[in-house]
PDB file of C-alpha atoms in Angstrom:
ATOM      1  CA  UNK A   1       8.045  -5.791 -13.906  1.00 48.00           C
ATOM      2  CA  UNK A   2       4.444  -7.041 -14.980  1.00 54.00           C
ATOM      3  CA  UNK A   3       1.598  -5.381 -13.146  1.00 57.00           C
ATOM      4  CA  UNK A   4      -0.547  -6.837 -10.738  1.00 57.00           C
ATOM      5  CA  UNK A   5      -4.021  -7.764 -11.773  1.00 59.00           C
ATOM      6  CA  UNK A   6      -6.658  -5.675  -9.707  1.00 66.00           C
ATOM      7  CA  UNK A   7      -8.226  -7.724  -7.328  1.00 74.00           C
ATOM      8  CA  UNK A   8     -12.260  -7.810  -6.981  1.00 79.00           C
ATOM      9  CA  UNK A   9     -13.762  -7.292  -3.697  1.00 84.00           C
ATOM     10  CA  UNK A  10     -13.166  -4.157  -0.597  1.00 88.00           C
ATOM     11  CA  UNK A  11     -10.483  -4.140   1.875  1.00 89.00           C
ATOM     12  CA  UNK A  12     -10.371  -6.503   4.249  1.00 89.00           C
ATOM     13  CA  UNK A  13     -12.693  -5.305   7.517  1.00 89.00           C
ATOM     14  CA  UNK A  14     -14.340  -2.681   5.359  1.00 91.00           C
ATOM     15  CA  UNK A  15     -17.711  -1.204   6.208  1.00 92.00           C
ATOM     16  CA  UNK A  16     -19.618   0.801   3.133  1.00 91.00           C
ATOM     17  CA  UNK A  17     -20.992   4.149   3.003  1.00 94.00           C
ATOM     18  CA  UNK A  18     -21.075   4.679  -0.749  1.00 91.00           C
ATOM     19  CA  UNK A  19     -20.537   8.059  -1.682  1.00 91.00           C
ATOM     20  CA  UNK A  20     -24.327   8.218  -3.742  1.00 92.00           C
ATOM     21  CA  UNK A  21     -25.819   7.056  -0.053  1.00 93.00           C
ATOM     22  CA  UNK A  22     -24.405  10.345   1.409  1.00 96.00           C
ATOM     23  CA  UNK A  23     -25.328  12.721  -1.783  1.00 95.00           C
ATOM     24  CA  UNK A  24     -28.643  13.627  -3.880  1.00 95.00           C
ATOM     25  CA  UNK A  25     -28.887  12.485  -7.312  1.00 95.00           C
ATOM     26  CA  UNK A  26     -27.960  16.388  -8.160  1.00 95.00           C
ATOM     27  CA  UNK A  27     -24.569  15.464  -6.300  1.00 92.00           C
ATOM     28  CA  UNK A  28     -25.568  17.671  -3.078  1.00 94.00           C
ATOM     29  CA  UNK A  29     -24.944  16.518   0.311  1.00 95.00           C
ATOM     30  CA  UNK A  30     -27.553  14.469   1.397  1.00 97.00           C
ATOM     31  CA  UNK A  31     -30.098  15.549   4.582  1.00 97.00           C
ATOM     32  CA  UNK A  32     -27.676  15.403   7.666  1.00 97.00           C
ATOM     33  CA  UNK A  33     -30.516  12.518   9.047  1.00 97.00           C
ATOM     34  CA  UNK A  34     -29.932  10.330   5.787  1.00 96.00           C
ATOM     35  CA  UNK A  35     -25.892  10.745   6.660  1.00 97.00           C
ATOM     36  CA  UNK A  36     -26.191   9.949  10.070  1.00 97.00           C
ATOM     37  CA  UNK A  37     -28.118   6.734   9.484  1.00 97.00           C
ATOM     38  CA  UNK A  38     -25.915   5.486   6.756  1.00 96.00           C
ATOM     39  CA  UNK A  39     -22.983   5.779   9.230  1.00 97.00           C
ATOM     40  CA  UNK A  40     -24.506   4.338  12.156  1.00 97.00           C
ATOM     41  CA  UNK A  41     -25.255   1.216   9.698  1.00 96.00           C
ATOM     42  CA  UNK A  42     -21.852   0.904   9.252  1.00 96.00           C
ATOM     43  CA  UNK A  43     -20.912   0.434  12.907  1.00 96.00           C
ATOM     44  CA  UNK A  44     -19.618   3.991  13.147  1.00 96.00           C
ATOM     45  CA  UNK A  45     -19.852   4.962  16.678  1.00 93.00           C
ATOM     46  CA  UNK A  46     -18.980   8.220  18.612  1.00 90.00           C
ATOM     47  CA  UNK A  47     -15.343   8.390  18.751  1.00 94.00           C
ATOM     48  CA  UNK A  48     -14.502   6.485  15.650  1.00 95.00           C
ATOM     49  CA  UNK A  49     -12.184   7.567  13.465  1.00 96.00           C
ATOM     50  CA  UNK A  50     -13.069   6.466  10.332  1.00 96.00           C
ATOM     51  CA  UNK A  51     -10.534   5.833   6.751  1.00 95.00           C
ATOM     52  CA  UNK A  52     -12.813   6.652   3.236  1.00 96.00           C
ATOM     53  CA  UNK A  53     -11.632   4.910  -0.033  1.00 94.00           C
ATOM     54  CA  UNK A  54     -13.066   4.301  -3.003  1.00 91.00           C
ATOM     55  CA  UNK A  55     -11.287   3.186  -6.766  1.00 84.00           C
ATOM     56  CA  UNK A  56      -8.944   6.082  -6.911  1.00 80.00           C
ATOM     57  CA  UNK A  57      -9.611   8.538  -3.969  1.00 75.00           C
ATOM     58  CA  UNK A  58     -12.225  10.542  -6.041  1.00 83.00           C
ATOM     59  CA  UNK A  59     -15.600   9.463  -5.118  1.00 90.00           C
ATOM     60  CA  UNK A  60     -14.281   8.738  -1.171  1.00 93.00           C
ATOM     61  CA  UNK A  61     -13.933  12.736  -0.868  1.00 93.00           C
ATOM     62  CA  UNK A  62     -17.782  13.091  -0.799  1.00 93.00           C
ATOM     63  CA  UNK A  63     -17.786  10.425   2.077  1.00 95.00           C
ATOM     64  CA  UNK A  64     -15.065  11.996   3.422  1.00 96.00           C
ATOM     65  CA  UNK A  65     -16.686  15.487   3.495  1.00 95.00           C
ATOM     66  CA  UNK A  66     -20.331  13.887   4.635  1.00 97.00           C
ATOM     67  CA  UNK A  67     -18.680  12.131   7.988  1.00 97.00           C
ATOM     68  CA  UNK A  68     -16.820  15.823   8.509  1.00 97.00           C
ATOM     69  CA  UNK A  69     -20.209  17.245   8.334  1.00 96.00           C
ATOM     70  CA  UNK A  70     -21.792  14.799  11.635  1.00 96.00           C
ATOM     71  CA  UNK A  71     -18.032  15.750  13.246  1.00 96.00           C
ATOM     72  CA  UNK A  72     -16.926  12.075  12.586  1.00 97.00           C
ATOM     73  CA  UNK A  73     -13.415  12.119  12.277  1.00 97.00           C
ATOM     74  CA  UNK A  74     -12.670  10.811   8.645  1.00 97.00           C
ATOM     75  CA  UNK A  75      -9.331  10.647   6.695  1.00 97.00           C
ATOM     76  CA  UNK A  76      -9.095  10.087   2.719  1.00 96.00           C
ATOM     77  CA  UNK A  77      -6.615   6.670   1.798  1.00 95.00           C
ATOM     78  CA  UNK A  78      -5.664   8.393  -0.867  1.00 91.00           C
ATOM     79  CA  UNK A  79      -4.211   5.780  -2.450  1.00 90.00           C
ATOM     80  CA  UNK A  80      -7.298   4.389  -2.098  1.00 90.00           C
ATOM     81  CA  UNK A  81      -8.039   0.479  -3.365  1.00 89.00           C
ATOM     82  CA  UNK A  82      -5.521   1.057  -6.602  1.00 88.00           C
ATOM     83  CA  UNK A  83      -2.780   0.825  -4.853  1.00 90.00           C
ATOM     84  CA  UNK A  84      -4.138  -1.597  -2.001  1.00 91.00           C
ATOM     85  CA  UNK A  85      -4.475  -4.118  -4.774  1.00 87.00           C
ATOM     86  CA  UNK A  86      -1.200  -3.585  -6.104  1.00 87.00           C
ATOM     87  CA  UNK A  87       0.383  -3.862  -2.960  1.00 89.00           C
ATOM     88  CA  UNK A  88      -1.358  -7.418  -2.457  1.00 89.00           C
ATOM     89  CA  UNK A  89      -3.294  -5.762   0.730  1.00 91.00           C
ATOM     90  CA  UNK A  90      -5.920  -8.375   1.721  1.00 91.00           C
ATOM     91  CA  UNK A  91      -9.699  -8.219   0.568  1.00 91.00           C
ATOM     92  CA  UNK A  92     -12.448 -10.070   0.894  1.00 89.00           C
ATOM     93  CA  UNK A  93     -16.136  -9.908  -0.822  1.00 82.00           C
ATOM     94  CA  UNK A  94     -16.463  -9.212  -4.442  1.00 61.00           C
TER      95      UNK A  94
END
């Protein structure tokens, strides 16, 4: 069968917290305060359990790792928006 043309745009309901908002430009964790305040600017509250995704599940793991590091519960989609797309998951944005 033909593949599925990748769709533009972030999961449907999808907050950011881009993995180079949580790490220097040397690739070290960013300042816990930085973390923190990109988090709570995505909605993340106490509690939350938050799901990190990126292209492929590579760049997600520092996001992943920076929410661990506050004690935010975080899991890796580690099929990550590849395989969203090809399963026709909704999206919205571009």
């Amino acid at each position: 069968s033909a593949a599925r043309p990748h769709k533009a745009g972030h999961i449907e309901g999808a907050k950011s917290v881009f993995f180079g908002a949580v790490t220097t430009p040397d690739l070290k964790l960013a300042p816990e305060a930085e973390i923190a305040a990109r988090f709570k600017a995505a909605a993340v509250k106490a509690g939350d359990t938050v799901i990190v995704y990126c292209h492929v599940g590579q760049q997600a793991t520092a996001t992943l790792f920076a929410a661990r590091s506050l004690g935010i519960e975080a899991k890796l989609y580690d099929g990550s928006f590849e395989e969203w797309s090809r399963l026709d998951g909704p999206v919205e944005g571009r």
